[in-house]
Structure formats: structure tokens, C-alpha cells
Amino acid sequence: MTHTELNYLFNSLLYQPENEIVEFKEAKTTYDFSKLGKYFSALSNEANLQGKPNAWLIFGVIDKTRTVIGSQFRLQRSDLDSLKGGIANKTTGRITFVEIYEVTVEEKRVIMFEIPAAPKGIPIAFDGHYYGRDGEELSALNLEEIERIRTQVTQEDWSAAIVENATFEDLDDDALQLARQKFKEKHIKDKYYDQIDSWTIEQLLDKAKVTVGGKITRAALLLLGNAGAVHKLSPHPAQITWKLETEERAYEHFNPPFLLTTTKVYQQIRNIKQKLFPRNQLIATEVMKYDNRVVLEALHNCLAHQDYLQNGRILVTERVDRLIFENAGGFFEGVAEDYFTGEKTPGKYRNPWLANAMVELGMIDTMGYGIHTMTVEQKNRFFPLPDYSKSDTNKVVLEIFGHSLDENYSLLLLEKKELDITTIILLDRVQKRLPISDESATRLKKVKLIEGRKPHYIIAAHIAEVTGQKAEYIKTRGLDDQHYKVFIIDYLKKFKKANKSELTNFILDKLPDILDEQQKQNKIRNILYAMSKKDKTIVFSGSSQKGVWILSDKKI
């Protein structure tokens, strides 16, 4: 915009009646960044609600009198421009100013922040909170307004849109071959099963609801597109990023065709066997750290429910004790816990065309059983249930644990397999230190599954009474030590060596909460001493300061 155009625009804003998409501030020398971000959120949301393309925040003007006084806020242009990145780091979808203009009015410097309207269907939050305007006042965006924005795209399915410049040449041959195989497996009982091999690719993909009338959809490029066609989805990233955050660091990006590459993401994950020792037997129960069905279900759910309009990647973070899956967009209908028991069926999906295509290709189940499936698989492996507690309105965060949080919980599942899923969900909340209702607590206490006082309930230590054993809990500590020894052995088998700090960090959070920090340190030291001096399964190599633990030649 030229200086003349800016002056004309400024005057038109200055003298128009008060409204909720223009805000004037004095900002003589400084202005709080957090408050600036809140106004960005509020004005962006109000512009959306009023059907305007943008809103304006203007510094150097007294609001009540509309008197131009000028602003010395961030005199250096570079300091002013840095606000774009600062705002983007804290807003939904990294949305930021369209432009920041400096204009001279009555020989005084005025700053005009052009703020884009929130995109259809996406209310804009700043630092995790949604803001709006109530007259001239800054306030929280109310639930009705949030819902009005979110439902703007209920009739628009991003994944069903035709990619006009895409052709069947943009699809991956190996992915197409697998798509035919998966479609056949899905429809083995249908009368047209014997004809599937004779169908053309165009016929197959139309029948599988991946393409529309022989035209390539965004869903088709996500699931079957070759690497050279990814740019045709721009500006919406089609990428899964795997990150390793342990004593080692690594990352890798995975692009379409996601029908193939989600398996490659799974293959990156370090999956080793875990051993559990039931109290009523000496033979260990072995389970894999992660179940492949759980991992792929979680990953495919991220693909199906990702809010691609937010222009973010799907993230899979691997830590020593868990996998963390993140996709853009809050939980679309209800909350995750509604689906744990398998009784709730969602009525709508964020990307219905993509979800249906993934069903036809055997990747997900749209009936809402995916979360229930993961819940049952984790329960059958005696590990904590899927955890969505870190999700918010902007993203879904799922944690899949690859070890026990509370040994009593795992042993209880191992020894009392008849527990119903509702009871298991409650026990899982207790081990994660999440609240449960008074009624639930009373029921669990009555059957001696938990102990302690509200809100500090714990899984009952005297499982022996529940499982019919006679020994007291304290008498099982020798067996518990063996459990931790196996953890250490498995760790060293995988990573070859570890210093004391690495082993301590690995074991520390697995020790019972009844021990204080010093007791935990003592227990770890005693276990390492026993393994090296008595069991002779590990040896210390190197100096006392820089040495590492490694496996000895002796087998356990």
C-alpha cells in the first residue's frame, strides 16, 4: 500500500462508528506482548464472525477521543517485524499479521497492524485461549461463538476436494497394488469379490471411495500419492515426523503414500520385550513394549482426524518409556474417554471422505472402535491405558506407555483378568493420579482395589488379599528387584552401554511412590551392586567419573 492509500485507510477507520474489528491504543512507548496477542486473537475471531476479511489494531491514537498522539513503540523496523514470528509461535496454526504498517499522520508515527480473519472453521487462540470482544472490552470468546466458527465447515470436507491438476500418474504403483489387496480383504464376502482383480485402477478407486468420478481427491494424494505429487497439496503439509528423544536424538520425515509409509514409521520405533513377574509364579510373562496394532491405530487416527487447514505436521515422538502422537485440531466429537468402553459411536468426522477411504483400505474403523481397540490391547498387555490428558482445543495428544506406571496396576491386571473395562479405566486414572468420583472410590475401596484418602488414592498394595495369596506385600520386594534387573538387562541389550545417570533416569520413575527420593537412589545403587557383585550379569568399564555399565558374558 502506498503512503496515500494508508492515510486514506487510516482516516476511514478513525472516523467510522465504534465496532469490534477495530481497536485503537495509545501505546506511547511500550505495549505488553501478551495483551497484544490477546487482541490479535479477539480481533481475528470477530472479523470471522462478522464476515470481514481482516481487522485492525492501531497504536498512537487515544481511543475515547480518537486523538492522534503518535507511538514510539519498537522504533526499529526489525523489532516491529519480529512481532510476526512472536505472535505466530503462540497462535492456532501459526497465523500472524498480514502486515504491520507505519504511517505518518499529523507528523506523528502511527502503527497499523492488519490482522487476518480467523479461517473458516478455525477459531484463533493465543497461548491456548480464545479471545473475543464484548463491545469495546476484551473478553473470552464464548462457547456459542466458538461453535459458530467451528461449524462453518461442517458441510465442507477438505479431504473430498478435487485436486484439479492431479492425475492418476501422481499415484504410487506399489501403493495402488496394496490398495487393491486391502480392498479385496475388506470385501471378501461381497458378490463382486471375484471381479475386483479385473477392475481398472479408476474403477477400483471410485468403488473404494478414494477418488470421485475418476478425479483425484486430496484423500487420494494423502493415501496413494507418490513423492513427486506432494506439492499439489500445498500449502497444507502432508507429512509425518518421527522424533527420537532419549539418550540418543534422531528424526525423520515421512511423506505420502501414507498407505505404505505409516508402516515405515512403525519400523523406526524401538520395540523390545518387557518382562512381568506375577506374584503367584516365578516364570515371567513377556510382552512387547508396544503392540503394532496399537501404534498403527494411533497413527492412522492422527491421519484421519488431522485438521489439515492448520498447516501442521503429524508428530510421533519416541521417548524411553512412551510414544506420543500429536495431530492438529481438537477432539472432534466428545472427549476421548467417551470411546474407551466401545459404547459410543461418533456422529460426525472432521475428514469424512478420508476416513471412509481409510476404512475401505483397511486402515481404520469409523464406528468409533479405534480408541476402544487400543484400550483393550493395552489392558491385555497389563500396561496403562491410552492417555489423552495433554490434549487441548488446538491439538490431540495421545500417549501410549511402553512400561508400567504403577506395578500394582500391572500385577492386578495380570492376576485378575476378569476385571471389567469400567473398573480398569478407574484403576488407570488412579495410577495416573487423575481424579475419580466419590462413588467410584467407594466402590473400588469396597473390593479392596485402592487405598488412601481423597484425592491421594493409590492402587492397593495388599493385592495378595485380592488375588488369594497369603504373603504380605512387603515380602514381594525381592521379586520386585528381579523385575528391575530385567529392565536394566533389556536396556543394555538394546543400547549396549549406559552410564549411571542414564540407568538412574531409566529406572527412577518405575520405582514405587512409597519411596522418597533418597530411598529410590539407594535402591538403584543396591540393585546395580547386586547385579555386578552377586549376579555378575553386568560390569563397570572405565573410570569412576566417565565409566559405563555393560553386560557381562554371563546370561541371566
XYZ file of C-alpha atoms in Angstrom:
556
model
C 0.000 0.000 0.000
C 1.247 3.488 -0.831
C 1.503 6.198 1.810
C -1.546 7.937 0.305
C -3.572 4.721 0.409
C -2.534 4.088 4.014
C -3.575 7.603 5.058
C -6.931 7.188 3.351
C -7.453 3.817 5.058
C -6.426 5.213 8.442
C -8.891 8.112 8.168
C -11.716 5.787 7.153
C -11.039 3.639 10.239
C -10.578 6.630 12.535
C -13.928 8.219 11.801
C -16.150 5.189 11.399
C -18.509 4.241 14.277
C -17.120 2.053 17.030
C -17.093 -1.629 16.144
C -15.480 -4.883 17.252
C -12.950 -5.258 14.438
C -11.001 -2.027 15.002
C -9.136 -1.209 18.212
C -7.160 1.964 18.990
C -4.418 2.072 21.647
C -2.170 4.857 22.854
C 0.975 2.683 23.224
C 3.095 5.802 23.637
C 6.352 3.922 24.177
C 5.646 0.265 25.036
C 2.846 -2.297 24.982
C 2.589 -5.665 26.723
C 3.209 -8.543 24.274
C 0.716 -10.858 25.974
C -2.054 -8.255 25.714
C -1.126 -7.637 22.082
C -1.554 -11.381 21.430
C -4.939 -11.438 23.153
C -6.167 -8.582 20.960
C -4.842 -10.428 17.906
C -6.972 -13.464 18.840
C -10.036 -11.359 19.660
C -9.955 -9.209 16.520
C -9.234 -12.196 14.268
C -12.210 -14.107 15.666
C -14.522 -11.078 15.499
C -13.588 -10.452 11.849
C -14.556 -14.041 11.075
C -17.877 -13.744 12.907
C -18.717 -10.504 11.084
C -17.727 -11.859 7.673
C -14.856 -9.370 7.253
C -11.516 -10.296 5.643
C -9.424 -8.553 8.300
C -9.370 -6.443 11.462
C -7.132 -3.602 12.657
C -5.179 -2.807 15.815
C -3.818 0.744 15.704
C -1.172 2.262 18.011
C -0.743 6.013 18.603
C -4.397 7.021 18.996
C -6.469 7.781 22.127
C -9.499 5.512 21.796
C -12.112 7.666 23.544
C -11.406 10.910 21.682
C -9.761 9.461 18.530
C -6.931 11.939 19.056
C -3.660 11.088 17.225
C -0.764 11.288 19.708
C 1.815 9.078 17.970
C 3.648 5.979 19.208
C 7.316 5.257 19.879
C 6.616 1.521 20.161
C 9.509 -0.536 18.675
C 11.097 2.248 16.624
C 13.430 -0.180 14.825
C 11.716 -1.823 11.857
C 13.393 -5.144 12.631
C 11.914 -5.078 16.157
C 8.480 -4.402 14.704
C 8.758 -7.223 12.158
C 9.887 -9.667 14.851
C 6.357 -9.466 16.270
C 5.148 -11.582 13.343
C 7.163 -14.579 14.465
C 6.431 -13.965 18.142
C 2.672 -13.957 17.546
C 2.850 -16.965 15.198
C 4.587 -19.020 17.901
C 1.564 -18.686 20.186
C -1.448 -18.770 17.856
C -3.528 -21.531 16.301
C -1.964 -22.709 13.043
C 0.851 -20.131 13.446
C -1.395 -17.440 11.987
C 0.090 -13.939 12.266
C -0.236 -10.361 10.982
C -0.924 -9.826 7.281
C 1.302 -6.757 7.551
C 2.460 -4.104 10.030
C 2.354 -0.590 8.569
C 3.974 2.611 9.788
C 2.197 5.755 8.648
C 2.736 9.435 9.426
C -0.418 11.258 10.495
C -0.247 14.906 11.573
C 3.561 14.491 11.668
C 3.180 11.688 14.201
C 4.074 7.999 13.810
C 1.080 5.638 13.818
C 1.358 1.832 13.637
C -1.376 -0.148 11.876
C -1.496 -3.910 12.499
C -3.506 -5.736 9.818
C -4.966 -8.902 11.374
C -6.454 -11.661 9.171
C -9.899 -13.052 9.939
C -9.866 -16.499 11.527
C -10.145 -19.124 8.739
C -13.487 -20.834 8.305
C -13.983 -23.462 10.957
C -10.893 -22.496 12.993
C -11.237 -20.113 15.953
C -7.897 -18.492 16.731
C -6.369 -18.926 20.170
C -3.433 -17.065 21.675
C -1.328 -19.045 24.128
C -4.048 -21.718 24.283
C -7.002 -19.384 24.988
C -9.681 -17.987 22.693
C -10.499 -14.268 22.907
C -13.275 -12.070 21.559
C -14.806 -8.636 22.060
C -17.790 -7.646 24.177
C -18.401 -4.152 22.856
C -15.084 -2.407 23.488
C -13.993 -4.880 26.160
C -11.554 -7.723 25.612
C -13.103 -10.990 26.853
C -13.025 -14.746 26.451
C -14.676 -15.940 23.245
C -17.868 -17.548 24.471
C -18.769 -21.166 23.684
C -21.566 -20.209 21.303
C -19.168 -18.113 19.202
C -16.519 -20.851 19.217
C -19.129 -23.315 17.972
C -20.344 -20.858 15.306
C -16.850 -20.654 13.878
C -16.181 -24.376 14.112
C -19.403 -25.332 12.352
C -18.653 -23.072 9.373
C -17.063 -26.017 7.596
C -19.376 -28.801 8.683
C -20.621 -29.038 5.107
C -17.143 -28.683 3.616
C -14.879 -31.719 3.632
C -11.277 -30.711 2.979
C -10.267 -34.274 2.138
C -13.007 -34.696 -0.516
C -11.909 -31.695 -2.616
C -10.742 -32.448 -6.162
C -7.092 -31.587 -6.908
C -7.602 -30.137 -10.368
C -4.024 -30.501 -11.612
C -3.587 -34.081 -10.328
C -3.838 -37.226 -12.459
C -3.503 -40.961 -11.928
C 0.163 -40.558 -12.905
C 0.601 -38.890 -9.492
C -0.240 -42.128 -7.664
C 2.343 -44.646 -6.440
C 2.312 -48.067 -8.162
C 3.173 -50.039 -5.004
C 0.504 -48.204 -3.039
C -2.074 -48.963 -5.734
C -1.175 -52.640 -5.653
C -1.586 -52.737 -1.866
C -4.847 -50.752 -2.100
C -6.344 -53.436 -4.356
C -5.199 -56.150 -1.955
C -6.654 -54.380 1.104
C -9.918 -53.624 -0.676
C -10.270 -57.310 -1.581
C -9.668 -58.325 2.043
C -12.359 -55.880 3.133
C -14.940 -57.214 0.652
C -14.171 -60.916 0.578
C -17.849 -61.762 1.224
C -19.310 -59.409 -1.393
C -20.724 -60.786 -4.631
C -18.362 -58.700 -6.765
C -15.236 -60.055 -4.996
C -14.160 -62.219 -7.963
C -14.330 -59.211 -10.290
C -12.038 -56.891 -8.311
C -8.819 -58.044 -9.996
C -10.255 -57.192 -13.429
C -11.226 -53.628 -12.495
C -9.181 -50.733 -13.793
C -7.455 -48.525 -11.242
C -10.070 -45.847 -11.944
C -12.886 -48.293 -11.206
C -11.193 -49.619 -8.076
C -10.545 -46.211 -6.518
C -14.015 -44.899 -7.309
C -15.536 -48.034 -5.763
C -13.277 -47.624 -2.711
C -14.422 -44.006 -2.405
C -10.874 -42.703 -2.753
C -11.491 -40.801 -5.993
C -14.658 -39.116 -7.270
C -15.802 -39.827 -10.805
C -12.268 -40.658 -11.862
C -10.859 -37.441 -10.392
C -8.086 -37.286 -7.788
C -9.098 -36.061 -4.341
C -6.859 -34.771 -1.591
C -7.558 -38.033 0.249
C -6.211 -39.952 -2.765
C -2.946 -37.983 -2.738
C -2.543 -38.454 1.015
C -3.020 -42.210 0.924
C -1.684 -43.137 -2.534
C 0.192 -40.135 -3.935
C 3.809 -40.512 -4.984
C 6.572 -38.338 -3.563
C 6.603 -36.057 -6.588
C 2.952 -35.111 -6.160
C 3.073 -33.890 -2.546
C 3.459 -30.255 -3.639
C -0.025 -30.393 -5.175
C -1.464 -30.349 -1.652
C 0.383 -27.087 -0.855
C 0.083 -25.072 1.347
C -1.169 -27.924 3.518
C 1.734 -30.122 4.698
C 1.308 -33.857 4.142
C 3.983 -35.180 6.462
C 4.543 -37.347 9.497
C 7.617 -36.559 11.581
C 9.148 -39.221 13.836
C 11.431 -37.901 16.589
C 13.617 -39.925 18.942
C 14.106 -38.165 22.290
C 16.137 -40.492 24.508
C 19.814 -40.556 25.348
C 20.123 -40.523 21.564
C 18.466 -37.977 19.280
C 17.172 -38.526 15.767
C 14.314 -37.599 13.470
C 12.921 -38.494 10.062
C 10.119 -37.110 7.878
C 7.667 -39.405 6.080
C 5.558 -38.329 3.117
C 2.747 -39.960 1.111
C 1.732 -42.526 0.095
C 0.642 -42.946 3.734
C -0.871 -46.352 2.946
C 2.769 -47.506 2.787
C 4.744 -45.061 4.882
C 2.833 -45.421 8.164
C 4.338 -48.911 8.373
C 7.775 -47.364 7.854
C 7.128 -45.010 10.781
C 6.288 -48.029 12.957
C 9.511 -49.745 11.882
C 11.532 -46.804 13.220
C 10.266 -47.402 16.755
C 12.466 -49.344 19.154
C 10.331 -52.243 20.280
C 11.738 -54.688 22.817
C 10.249 -57.351 25.068
C 9.243 -56.487 28.627
C 9.013 -58.992 31.473
C 6.415 -59.001 34.232
C 6.663 -61.246 37.279
C 3.305 -62.352 38.717
C 3.417 -62.784 42.464
C 1.945 -66.266 42.300
C 4.523 -67.693 39.903
C 8.239 -67.421 39.187
C 8.056 -67.619 35.402
C 7.989 -64.175 33.808
C 5.220 -63.055 31.449
C 6.741 -61.448 28.366
C 5.054 -58.716 26.349
C 6.334 -56.418 23.625
C 6.929 -52.835 24.693
C 4.479 -51.650 22.023
C 1.784 -53.534 20.170
C 1.933 -52.923 16.416
C -1.852 -52.752 16.171
C -1.979 -50.039 18.841
C 0.769 -47.989 17.184
C -0.774 -48.163 13.721
C -4.269 -47.465 15.083
C -2.946 -44.347 16.826
C -1.071 -43.210 13.732
C -3.996 -43.813 11.381
C -6.323 -41.936 13.746
C -3.948 -38.961 13.515
C -4.188 -39.091 9.708
C -7.964 -39.399 9.676
C -8.611 -36.621 12.206
C -5.810 -34.168 11.414
C -7.036 -30.616 10.801
C -5.064 -30.077 7.601
C -6.205 -26.448 7.375
C -3.921 -25.652 10.308
C -0.897 -26.462 8.111
C 0.831 -28.632 10.700
C 2.639 -31.961 10.643
C 1.637 -35.115 12.467
C 4.255 -35.764 15.156
C 5.309 -39.119 16.600
C 7.755 -38.666 19.475
C 9.528 -41.714 20.877
C 10.825 -41.477 24.427
C 12.350 -44.160 26.630
C 9.042 -45.111 28.218
C 6.287 -43.950 25.831
C 5.164 -42.887 22.374
C 3.473 -39.507 21.905
C 1.202 -38.904 18.902
C 0.082 -35.362 18.059
C -2.279 -34.121 15.366
C -3.689 -30.657 14.729
C -7.291 -29.940 15.714
C -9.072 -30.638 18.973
C -11.050 -33.813 19.585
C -13.833 -33.577 17.003
C -16.806 -35.014 18.878
C -16.973 -35.505 22.638
C -13.841 -36.497 24.540
C -11.562 -39.482 24.105
C -12.711 -41.185 27.308
C -16.235 -41.460 25.827
C -14.897 -44.103 23.456
C -12.875 -46.253 25.886
C -15.665 -48.750 26.542
C -16.671 -49.076 22.879
C -20.260 -47.999 23.579
C -20.206 -44.553 21.921
C -20.354 -44.083 18.150
C -19.338 -40.671 16.737
C -21.942 -38.917 14.635
C -19.508 -36.872 12.530
C -15.887 -36.772 11.431
C -13.502 -33.960 10.549
C -12.484 -35.575 7.224
C -15.335 -37.945 6.334
C -14.126 -38.702 2.794
C -10.626 -39.534 4.002
C -11.995 -41.576 6.907
C -14.228 -43.614 4.590
C -11.343 -44.227 2.191
C -9.172 -45.437 5.064
C -11.936 -47.833 6.108
C -12.165 -49.239 2.586
C -8.395 -49.762 2.556
C -8.372 -51.452 5.970
C -6.580 -48.675 7.875
C -9.219 -47.616 10.436
C -12.720 -48.384 11.711
C -15.089 -45.404 11.512
C -17.512 -46.856 14.050
C -15.513 -45.346 16.909
C -13.907 -48.612 17.979
C -10.329 -47.465 17.339
C -9.838 -45.985 20.801
C -11.638 -48.955 22.352
C -9.307 -51.309 20.461
C -6.222 -49.502 21.783
C -7.701 -49.550 25.298
C -8.299 -53.309 25.219
C -4.856 -54.056 23.741
C -3.080 -52.009 26.423
C -5.190 -53.688 29.110
C -4.329 -57.132 27.706
C -0.645 -56.230 27.903
C -1.033 -55.040 31.545
C 0.143 -51.512 30.691
C -1.502 -48.096 31.308
C -4.420 -47.241 29.043
C -4.111 -44.676 26.222
C -3.753 -41.201 27.722
C -5.277 -38.091 26.099
C -4.962 -35.770 29.116
C -2.495 -33.394 27.399
C -4.866 -32.633 24.509
C -6.423 -29.189 24.164
C -8.687 -27.285 21.785
C -5.894 -26.960 19.204
C -4.479 -30.466 19.107
C -4.982 -34.077 20.139
C -2.105 -35.579 22.128
C -2.108 -39.327 22.714
C 0.455 -41.048 24.946
C 0.970 -44.815 24.642
C 3.018 -46.184 27.532
C 5.571 -48.939 26.983
C 6.026 -49.796 30.664
C 4.223 -49.873 33.990
C 3.467 -46.635 35.815
C 2.351 -48.500 38.915
C 3.487 -52.093 39.347
C 0.431 -52.888 41.430
C -1.815 -51.943 38.499
C 0.021 -54.260 36.091
C 0.070 -57.132 38.550
C -3.603 -56.678 39.263
C -4.459 -56.960 35.562
C -2.143 -59.929 35.251
C -3.662 -61.799 38.166
C -7.331 -60.777 37.900
C -8.166 -60.990 34.218
C -11.909 -60.950 34.912
C -11.967 -57.245 35.868
C -14.444 -55.328 33.696
C -13.305 -52.477 31.459
C -15.017 -49.766 33.549
C -13.125 -50.861 36.675
C -9.867 -50.961 34.712
C -10.461 -47.418 33.424
C -10.964 -46.210 37.005
C -7.826 -48.008 38.218
C -5.882 -46.482 35.333
C -6.988 -42.996 36.429
C -5.812 -43.779 39.961
C -2.345 -44.885 38.813
C -2.070 -41.706 36.701
C -3.060 -39.575 39.726
C -6.225 -38.370 37.977
C -9.413 -37.686 39.994
C -12.257 -40.186 40.320
C -15.731 -39.623 41.734
C -16.547 -40.330 45.378
C -18.942 -43.063 44.265
C -16.234 -44.770 42.193
C -13.718 -44.504 45.022
C -16.173 -46.103 47.459
C -16.803 -48.993 45.056
C -13.087 -49.637 44.479
C -12.327 -49.441 48.188
C -15.122 -51.873 48.995
C -13.449 -54.574 46.897
C -10.007 -53.527 48.186
C -8.602 -52.371 44.852
C -7.481 -48.930 46.047
C -6.399 -47.392 49.329
C -5.537 -43.962 50.695
C -7.574 -40.802 51.158
C -9.095 -38.426 48.638
C -7.562 -37.154 46.424
C -4.425 -39.247 47.011
C -5.751 -42.709 46.208
C -3.277 -45.424 45.187
C -3.651 -48.944 43.809
C -3.896 -51.215 46.840
C -0.539 -52.575 47.936
C -2.140 -55.668 49.503
C -3.053 -57.297 46.199
C -2.355 -60.573 47.916
C -5.735 -60.351 49.638
C -7.499 -59.708 46.317
C -5.732 -62.483 44.436
C -5.980 -65.079 47.170
C -2.312 -65.010 48.120
C -1.289 -65.083 51.776
C 2.064 -63.290 51.654
C 2.247 -59.647 52.681
C 3.165 -57.002 50.107
C 6.492 -56.229 51.730
C 7.633 -59.807 51.205
C 7.497 -59.370 47.416
C 10.299 -56.814 47.249
C 12.904 -59.433 46.343
C 10.832 -60.315 43.303
C 10.439 -56.614 42.521
C 14.215 -56.248 42.443
C 14.367 -59.023 39.875
C 11.830 -57.099 37.819
C 14.083 -54.008 37.739
C 17.128 -56.131 36.966
C 15.414 -57.446 33.858
C 14.605 -53.874 32.837
C 18.298 -52.994 33.067
C 19.374 -56.112 31.172
C 16.925 -55.374 28.357
C 18.094 -51.756 28.244
C 21.762 -52.777 27.902
C 20.918 -55.409 25.300
C 19.352 -52.664 23.219
C 21.778 -49.782 23.784
C 24.977 -51.780 24.609
C 26.135 -49.407 27.362
C 24.882 -46.784 29.811
C 26.378 -44.573 32.491
C 24.917 -44.440 35.990
C 22.907 -41.314 35.262
C 21.219 -42.905 32.225
C 20.279 -46.054 34.141
C 19.054 -43.998 37.085
C 16.822 -41.884 34.859
C 15.515 -45.012 33.174
C 14.569 -46.785 36.421
C 13.699 -43.852 38.695
C 10.082 -43.276 37.652
C 9.369 -47.013 37.715
C 10.046 -47.273 41.445
C 7.068 -47.225 43.834
C 5.861 -43.861 45.125
C 6.091 -45.087 48.707
C 9.866 -44.493 48.480
C 11.251 -40.985 48.856
C 13.956 -39.703 46.502
C 16.851 -40.803 48.705
C 15.342 -44.258 49.151
C 14.939 -44.573 45.389
C 18.589 -43.633 44.832
C 19.642 -46.181 47.453
C 17.504 -48.883 45.848
C 19.012 -48.266 42.402
C 22.529 -48.356 43.873
C 21.768 -51.632 45.659
C 20.325 -53.200 42.502
C 23.402 -52.257 40.454
C 25.682 -53.584 43.231
C 23.768 -56.877 43.347
C 23.849 -57.282 39.585
C 27.597 -56.645 39.366
C 28.878 -58.323 42.548
C 26.380 -61.138 43.189
C 24.620 -61.907 39.923
C 27.642 -60.874 37.834
C 25.343 -60.007 34.916
C 26.786 -56.515 34.383
C 30.244 -54.979 34.751
C 31.512 -51.412 35.125
C 34.022 -50.305 32.497
C 36.184 -47.184 32.656
C 36.949 -44.545 35.275
C 34.640 -43.826 38.185
C 33.675 -40.473 36.631
C 33.289 -41.438 32.972
C 32.754 -45.191 33.126
C 29.736 -47.091 31.801
C 27.817 -50.242 32.645
C 27.847 -53.045 30.065
C 26.595 -56.624 30.007
C 28.908 -59.351 31.212
C 29.270 -62.655 29.398
C 27.036 -64.342 31.970
C 23.448 -64.995 30.897
C 20.547 -64.392 33.245
